[in-house]
Short mmCIF file of C-alpha atoms and ligand atoms in Angstrom, two decimals:
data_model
loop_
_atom_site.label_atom_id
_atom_site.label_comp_id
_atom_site.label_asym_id
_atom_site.label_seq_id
_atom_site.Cartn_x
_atom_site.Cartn_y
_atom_site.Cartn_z
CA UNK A 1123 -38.33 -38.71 19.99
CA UNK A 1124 -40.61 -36.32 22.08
CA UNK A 1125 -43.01 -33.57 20.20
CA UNK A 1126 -40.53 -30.76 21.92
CA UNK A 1127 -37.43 -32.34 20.50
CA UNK A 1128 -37.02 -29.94 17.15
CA UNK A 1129 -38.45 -27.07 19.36
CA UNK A 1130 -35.24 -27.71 21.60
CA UNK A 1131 -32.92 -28.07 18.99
CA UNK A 1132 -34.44 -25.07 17.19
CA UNK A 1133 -33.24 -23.34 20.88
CA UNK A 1134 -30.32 -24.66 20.88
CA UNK A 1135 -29.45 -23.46 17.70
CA UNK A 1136 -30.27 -19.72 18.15
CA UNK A 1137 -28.54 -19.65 21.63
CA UNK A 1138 -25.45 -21.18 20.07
CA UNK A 1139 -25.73 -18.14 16.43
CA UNK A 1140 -25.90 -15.87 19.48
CA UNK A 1141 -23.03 -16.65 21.53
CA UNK A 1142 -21.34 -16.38 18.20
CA UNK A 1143 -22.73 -13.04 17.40
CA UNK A 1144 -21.73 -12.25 20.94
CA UNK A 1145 -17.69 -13.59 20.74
CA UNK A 1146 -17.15 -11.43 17.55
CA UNK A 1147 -16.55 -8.71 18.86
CA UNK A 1148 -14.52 -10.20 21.07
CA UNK A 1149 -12.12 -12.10 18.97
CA UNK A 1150 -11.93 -9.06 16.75
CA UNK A 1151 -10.31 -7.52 19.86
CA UNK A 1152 -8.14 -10.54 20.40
CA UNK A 1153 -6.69 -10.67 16.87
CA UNK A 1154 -6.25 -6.47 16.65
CA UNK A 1155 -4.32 -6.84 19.89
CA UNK A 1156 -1.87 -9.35 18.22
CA UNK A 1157 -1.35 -7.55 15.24
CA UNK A 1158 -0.89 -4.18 17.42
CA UNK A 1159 1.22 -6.33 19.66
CA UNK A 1160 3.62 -6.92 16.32
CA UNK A 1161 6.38 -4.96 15.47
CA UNK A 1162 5.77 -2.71 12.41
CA UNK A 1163 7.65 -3.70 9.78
CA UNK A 1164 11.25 -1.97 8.73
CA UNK A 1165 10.08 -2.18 4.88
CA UNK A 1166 6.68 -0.39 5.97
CA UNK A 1167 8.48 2.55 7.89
CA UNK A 1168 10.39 3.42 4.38
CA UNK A 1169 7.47 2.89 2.41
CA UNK A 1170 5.60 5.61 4.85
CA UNK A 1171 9.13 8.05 4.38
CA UNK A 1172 8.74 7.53 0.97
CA UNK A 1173 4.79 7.67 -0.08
CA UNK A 1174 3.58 9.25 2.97
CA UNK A 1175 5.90 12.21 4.13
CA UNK A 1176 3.32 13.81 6.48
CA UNK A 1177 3.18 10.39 8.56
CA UNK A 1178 6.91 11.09 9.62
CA UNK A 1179 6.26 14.61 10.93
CA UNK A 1180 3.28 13.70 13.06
CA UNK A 1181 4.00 13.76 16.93
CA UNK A 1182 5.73 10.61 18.01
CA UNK A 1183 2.31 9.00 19.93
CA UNK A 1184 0.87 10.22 16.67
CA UNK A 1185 3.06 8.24 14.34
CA UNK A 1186 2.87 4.89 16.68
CA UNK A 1187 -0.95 5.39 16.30
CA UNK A 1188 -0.68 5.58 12.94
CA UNK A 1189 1.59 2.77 12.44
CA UNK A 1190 -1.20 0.35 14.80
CA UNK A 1191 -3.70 1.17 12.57
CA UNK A 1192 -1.76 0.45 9.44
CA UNK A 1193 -1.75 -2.57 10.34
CA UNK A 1194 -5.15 -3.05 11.57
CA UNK A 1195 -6.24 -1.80 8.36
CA UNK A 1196 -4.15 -4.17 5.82
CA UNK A 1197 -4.35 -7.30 8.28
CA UNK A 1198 -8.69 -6.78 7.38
CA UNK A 1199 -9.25 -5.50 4.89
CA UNK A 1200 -8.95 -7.16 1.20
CA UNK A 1201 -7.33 -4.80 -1.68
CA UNK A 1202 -7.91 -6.59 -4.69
CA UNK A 1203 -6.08 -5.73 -8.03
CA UNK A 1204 -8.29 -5.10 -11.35
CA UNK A 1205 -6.95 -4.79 -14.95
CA UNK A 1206 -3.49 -6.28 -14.28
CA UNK A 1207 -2.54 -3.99 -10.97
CA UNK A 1208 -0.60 -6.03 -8.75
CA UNK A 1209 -1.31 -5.60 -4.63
CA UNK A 1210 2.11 -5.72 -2.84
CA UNK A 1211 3.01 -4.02 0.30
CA UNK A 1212 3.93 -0.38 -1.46
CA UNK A 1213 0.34 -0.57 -2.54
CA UNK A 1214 -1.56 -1.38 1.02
CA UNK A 1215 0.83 0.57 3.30
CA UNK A 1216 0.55 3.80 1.38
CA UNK A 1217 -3.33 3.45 0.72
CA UNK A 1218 -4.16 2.27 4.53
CA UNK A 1219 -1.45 4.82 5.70
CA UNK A 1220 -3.09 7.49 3.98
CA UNK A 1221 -6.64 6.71 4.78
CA UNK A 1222 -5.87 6.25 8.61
CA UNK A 1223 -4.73 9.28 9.01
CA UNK A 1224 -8.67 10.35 9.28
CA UNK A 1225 -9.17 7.92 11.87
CA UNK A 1226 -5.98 9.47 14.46
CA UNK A 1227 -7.92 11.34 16.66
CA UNK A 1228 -10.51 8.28 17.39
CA UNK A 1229 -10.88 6.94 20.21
CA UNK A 1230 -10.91 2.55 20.42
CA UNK A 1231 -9.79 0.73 17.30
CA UNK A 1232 -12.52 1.97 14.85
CA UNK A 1233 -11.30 0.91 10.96
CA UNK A 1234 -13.83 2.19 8.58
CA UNK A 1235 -16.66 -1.04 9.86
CA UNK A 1236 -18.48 -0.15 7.02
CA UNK A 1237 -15.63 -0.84 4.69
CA UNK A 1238 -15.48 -4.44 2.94
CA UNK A 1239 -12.67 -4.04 0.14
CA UNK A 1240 -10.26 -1.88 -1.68
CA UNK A 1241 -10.14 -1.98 -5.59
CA UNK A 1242 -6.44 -0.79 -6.92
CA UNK A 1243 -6.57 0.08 -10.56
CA UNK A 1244 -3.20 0.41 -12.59
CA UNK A 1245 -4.47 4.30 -14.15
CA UNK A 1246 -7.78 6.10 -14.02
CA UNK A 1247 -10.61 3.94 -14.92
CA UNK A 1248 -13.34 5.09 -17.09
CA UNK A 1249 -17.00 5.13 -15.37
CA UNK A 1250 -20.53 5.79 -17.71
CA UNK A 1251 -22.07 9.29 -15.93
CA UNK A 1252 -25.37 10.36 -16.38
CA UNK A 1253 -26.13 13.69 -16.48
CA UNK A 1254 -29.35 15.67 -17.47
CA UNK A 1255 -28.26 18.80 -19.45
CA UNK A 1256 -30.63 21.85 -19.90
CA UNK A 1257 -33.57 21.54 -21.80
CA UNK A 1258 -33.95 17.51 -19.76
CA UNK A 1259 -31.97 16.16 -22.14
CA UNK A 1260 -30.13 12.98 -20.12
CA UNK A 1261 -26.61 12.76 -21.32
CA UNK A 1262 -24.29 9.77 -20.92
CA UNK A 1263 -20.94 10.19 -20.84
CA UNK A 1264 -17.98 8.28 -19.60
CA UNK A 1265 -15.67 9.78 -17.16
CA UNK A 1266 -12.29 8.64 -16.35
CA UNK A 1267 -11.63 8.68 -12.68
CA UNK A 1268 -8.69 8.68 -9.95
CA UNK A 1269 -10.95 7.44 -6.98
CA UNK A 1270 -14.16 6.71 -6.32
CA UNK A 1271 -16.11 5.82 -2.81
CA UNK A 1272 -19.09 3.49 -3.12
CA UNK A 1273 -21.81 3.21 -0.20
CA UNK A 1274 -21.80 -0.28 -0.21
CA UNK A 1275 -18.02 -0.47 1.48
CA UNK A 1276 -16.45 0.06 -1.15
CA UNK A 1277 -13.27 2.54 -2.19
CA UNK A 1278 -11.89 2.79 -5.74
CA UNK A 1279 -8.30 3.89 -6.09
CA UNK A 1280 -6.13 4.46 -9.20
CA UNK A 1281 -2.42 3.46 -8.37
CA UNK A 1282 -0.89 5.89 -10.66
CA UNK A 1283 -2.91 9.07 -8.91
CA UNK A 1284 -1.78 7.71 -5.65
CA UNK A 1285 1.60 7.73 -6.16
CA UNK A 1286 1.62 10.84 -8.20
CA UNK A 1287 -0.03 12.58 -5.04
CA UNK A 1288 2.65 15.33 -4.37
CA UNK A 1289 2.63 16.13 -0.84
CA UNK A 1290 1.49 19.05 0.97
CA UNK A 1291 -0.53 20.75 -1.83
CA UNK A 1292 -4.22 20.41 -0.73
CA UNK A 1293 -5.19 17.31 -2.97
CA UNK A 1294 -4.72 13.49 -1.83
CA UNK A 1295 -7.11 11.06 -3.57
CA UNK A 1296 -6.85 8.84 -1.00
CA UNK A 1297 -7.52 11.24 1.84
CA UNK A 1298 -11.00 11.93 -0.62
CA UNK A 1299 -12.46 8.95 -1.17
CA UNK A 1300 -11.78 7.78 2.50
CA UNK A 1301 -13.36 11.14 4.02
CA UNK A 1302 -16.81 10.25 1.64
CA UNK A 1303 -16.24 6.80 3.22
CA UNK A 1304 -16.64 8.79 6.77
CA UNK A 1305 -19.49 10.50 5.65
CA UNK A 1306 -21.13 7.60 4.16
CA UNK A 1307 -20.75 5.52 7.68
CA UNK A 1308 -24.07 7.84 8.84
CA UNK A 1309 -25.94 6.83 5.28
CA UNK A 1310 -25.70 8.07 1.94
CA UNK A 1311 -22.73 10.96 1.29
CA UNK A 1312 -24.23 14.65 2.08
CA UNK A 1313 -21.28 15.99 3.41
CA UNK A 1314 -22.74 15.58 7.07
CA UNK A 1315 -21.19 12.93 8.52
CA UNK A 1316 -22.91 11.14 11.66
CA UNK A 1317 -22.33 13.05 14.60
CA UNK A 1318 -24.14 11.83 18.10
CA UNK A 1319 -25.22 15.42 19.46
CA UNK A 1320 -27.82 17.34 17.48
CA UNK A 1321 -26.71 20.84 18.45
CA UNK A 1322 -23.50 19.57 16.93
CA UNK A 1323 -24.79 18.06 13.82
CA UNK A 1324 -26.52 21.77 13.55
CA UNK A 1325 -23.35 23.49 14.05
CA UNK A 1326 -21.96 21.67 11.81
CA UNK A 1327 -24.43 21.80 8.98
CA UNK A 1328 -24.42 25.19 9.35
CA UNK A 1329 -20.59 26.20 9.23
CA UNK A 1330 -20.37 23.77 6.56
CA UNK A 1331 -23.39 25.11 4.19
CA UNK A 1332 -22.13 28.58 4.37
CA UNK A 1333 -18.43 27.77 3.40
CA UNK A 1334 -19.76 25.59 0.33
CA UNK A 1335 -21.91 28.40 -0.47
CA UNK A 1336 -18.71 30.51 -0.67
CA UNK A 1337 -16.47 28.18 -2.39
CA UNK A 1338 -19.10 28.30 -5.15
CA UNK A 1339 -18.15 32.34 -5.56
CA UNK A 1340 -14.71 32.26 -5.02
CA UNK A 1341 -11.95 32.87 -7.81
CA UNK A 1342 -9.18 31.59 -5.66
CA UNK A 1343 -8.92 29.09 -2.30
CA UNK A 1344 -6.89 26.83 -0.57
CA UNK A 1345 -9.30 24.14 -1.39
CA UNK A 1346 -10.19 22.30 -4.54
CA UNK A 1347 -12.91 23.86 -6.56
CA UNK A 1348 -14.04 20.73 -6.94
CA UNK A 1349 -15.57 21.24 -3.22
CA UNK A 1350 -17.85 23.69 -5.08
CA UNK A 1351 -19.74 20.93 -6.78
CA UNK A 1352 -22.08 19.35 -3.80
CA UNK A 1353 -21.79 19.07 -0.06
CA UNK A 1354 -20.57 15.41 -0.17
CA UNK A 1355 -17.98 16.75 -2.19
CA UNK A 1356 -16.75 20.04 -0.14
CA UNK A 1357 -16.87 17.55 3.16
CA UNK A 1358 -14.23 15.58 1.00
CA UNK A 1359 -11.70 17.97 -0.36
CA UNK A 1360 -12.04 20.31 2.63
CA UNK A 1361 -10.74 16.89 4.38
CA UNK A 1362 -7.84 16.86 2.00
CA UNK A 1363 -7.27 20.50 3.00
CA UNK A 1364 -7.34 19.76 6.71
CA UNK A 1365 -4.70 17.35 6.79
CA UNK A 1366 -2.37 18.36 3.50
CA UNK A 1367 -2.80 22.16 4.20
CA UNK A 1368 -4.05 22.80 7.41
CA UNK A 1369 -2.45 26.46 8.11
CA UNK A 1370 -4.13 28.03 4.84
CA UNK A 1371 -7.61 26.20 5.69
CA UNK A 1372 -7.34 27.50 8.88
CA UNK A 1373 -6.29 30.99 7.60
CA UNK A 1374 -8.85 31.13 4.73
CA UNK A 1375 -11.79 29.54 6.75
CA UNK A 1376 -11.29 29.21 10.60
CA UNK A 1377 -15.03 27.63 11.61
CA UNK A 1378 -14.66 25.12 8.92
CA UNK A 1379 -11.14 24.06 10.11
CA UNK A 1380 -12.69 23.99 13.86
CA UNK A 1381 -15.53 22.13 12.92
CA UNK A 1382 -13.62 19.34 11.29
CA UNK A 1383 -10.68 19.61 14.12
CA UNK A 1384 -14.16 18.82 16.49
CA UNK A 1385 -14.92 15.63 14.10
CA UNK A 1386 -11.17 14.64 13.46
CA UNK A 1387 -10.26 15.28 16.77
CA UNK A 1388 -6.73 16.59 15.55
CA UNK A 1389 -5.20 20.03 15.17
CA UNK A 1390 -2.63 19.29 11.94
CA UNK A 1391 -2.19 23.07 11.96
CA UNK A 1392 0.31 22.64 14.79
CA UNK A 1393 2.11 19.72 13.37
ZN1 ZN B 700 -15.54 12.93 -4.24
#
């Protein structure tokens, strides 16, 4: 065997990981167009009328969007059941329904990349919070929650909040957790989500700032007072707002619906 012999394998090797790296994308493309190629399923479409009214009053190319992503979503990404919830098809159709509804507007196939799995619990699961209270003293307590959105590609879901989600009044757990997942796609969750242009990350920051600002003051609002608690958190419930009540967000606080009808690339006020 000549001296070069491992050196050419060793070439070999990395030109063959590449051309793998390279087809990826690729067959990703291949496979999406199959499954958008399939016909969406009778069962799904009354699973949508019945756990996700606002998907049948979208604009017809709206609602055959929505259905192609659907099915994007559930043919990659794994839901996995913990403490005894079962994953059927109620389950991922009115979860990825839900959370594609943020993704409408965008251009290409793009399906939350960052997003590795979907963890379904029966009820509310119970989380240990740290806090510091005044005087420094650190408190842990354990908080029982309805969703949670993890950095790492990761969104926690409790069935029974999603299908107690009554439609239309400002608050959709699933529409929350996926809008952090949005903002967490540009890094951790401030409430700015990645946006190419800096004169429109500015704009942004800067509608978005003052709105939370007021939220904090205000007795009454269309939105969740929840928003009131951090950035990351107004992003996410003025998300919910957008799409569950978009005439009063628009009424109560026009630049923040026109900043995220610039990100979402929708105008639900006219649906
Ligand atoms: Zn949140």
């Amino acid at each position: 065997m000549s001296a070069d012999a491992p050196l050419t394998a060793l070439v070999a090797l990395l030109v063959l990981a590449a051309a793998a790296l390279l087809a990826q994308p690729w067959w990703a493309g291949r496979r999406r167009e199959r499954w958008r190629r399939q016909p969406f399923p009778p069962a799904w479409s009354r699973i949508l009328e019945r756990r996700v009214p606002l998907a049948t009053r979208l604009p017809a190319p709206l609602q055959q969007r929505l259905r192609q992503l659907t099915q994007i979503f559930v043919a990659e990404k794994p839901f996995i059941g913990c403490d005894g919830q079962a994953i059927d098809d109620e389950v991922r159709v009115t979860i990825a329904a839900q959370a594609c509804l943020l993704l409408l507007g965008q251009p290409g196939d793009v399906c939350f990349p960052q997003l590795r799995q979907v963890l379904v619990y029966p009820r509310p699961f119970v989380v240990p919070r740290k806090q510091w209270l005044p005087g420094g003293v650190l408190d842990e307590a354990r908080q029982a929650l309805a969703g949670e959105s993890w950095g790492q590609g990761q969104v926690i879901l409790a069935w029974s909040e999603v299908r107690a989600d009554a439609p239309a009044d400002g608050r959709n757990v699933v529409l929350h957790e996926f809008a952090h997942q949005i903002d967490q796609d540009g890094g951790a969750a401030d409430g700015r989500p990645w946006r190419a242009d800096a004169a429109t990350r500015q704009r942004f920051a800067a509608v978005m700032d003052a709105a939370f600002a007021r939220l904090q003051d205000e007795a009454s609002s269309a939105l969740d007072p929840y928003g009131a608690t951090s950035p990351a958190e107004y992003f996410a419930v003025a998300s919910e707002a957008f799409f569950e009540r978009p005439q009063a967000l628009a009424a109560e606080a026009p630049q923040v619906y026109e900043e995220l009808a610039r990100l979402y690339r929708l105008d639900p006020a006219r649906w």
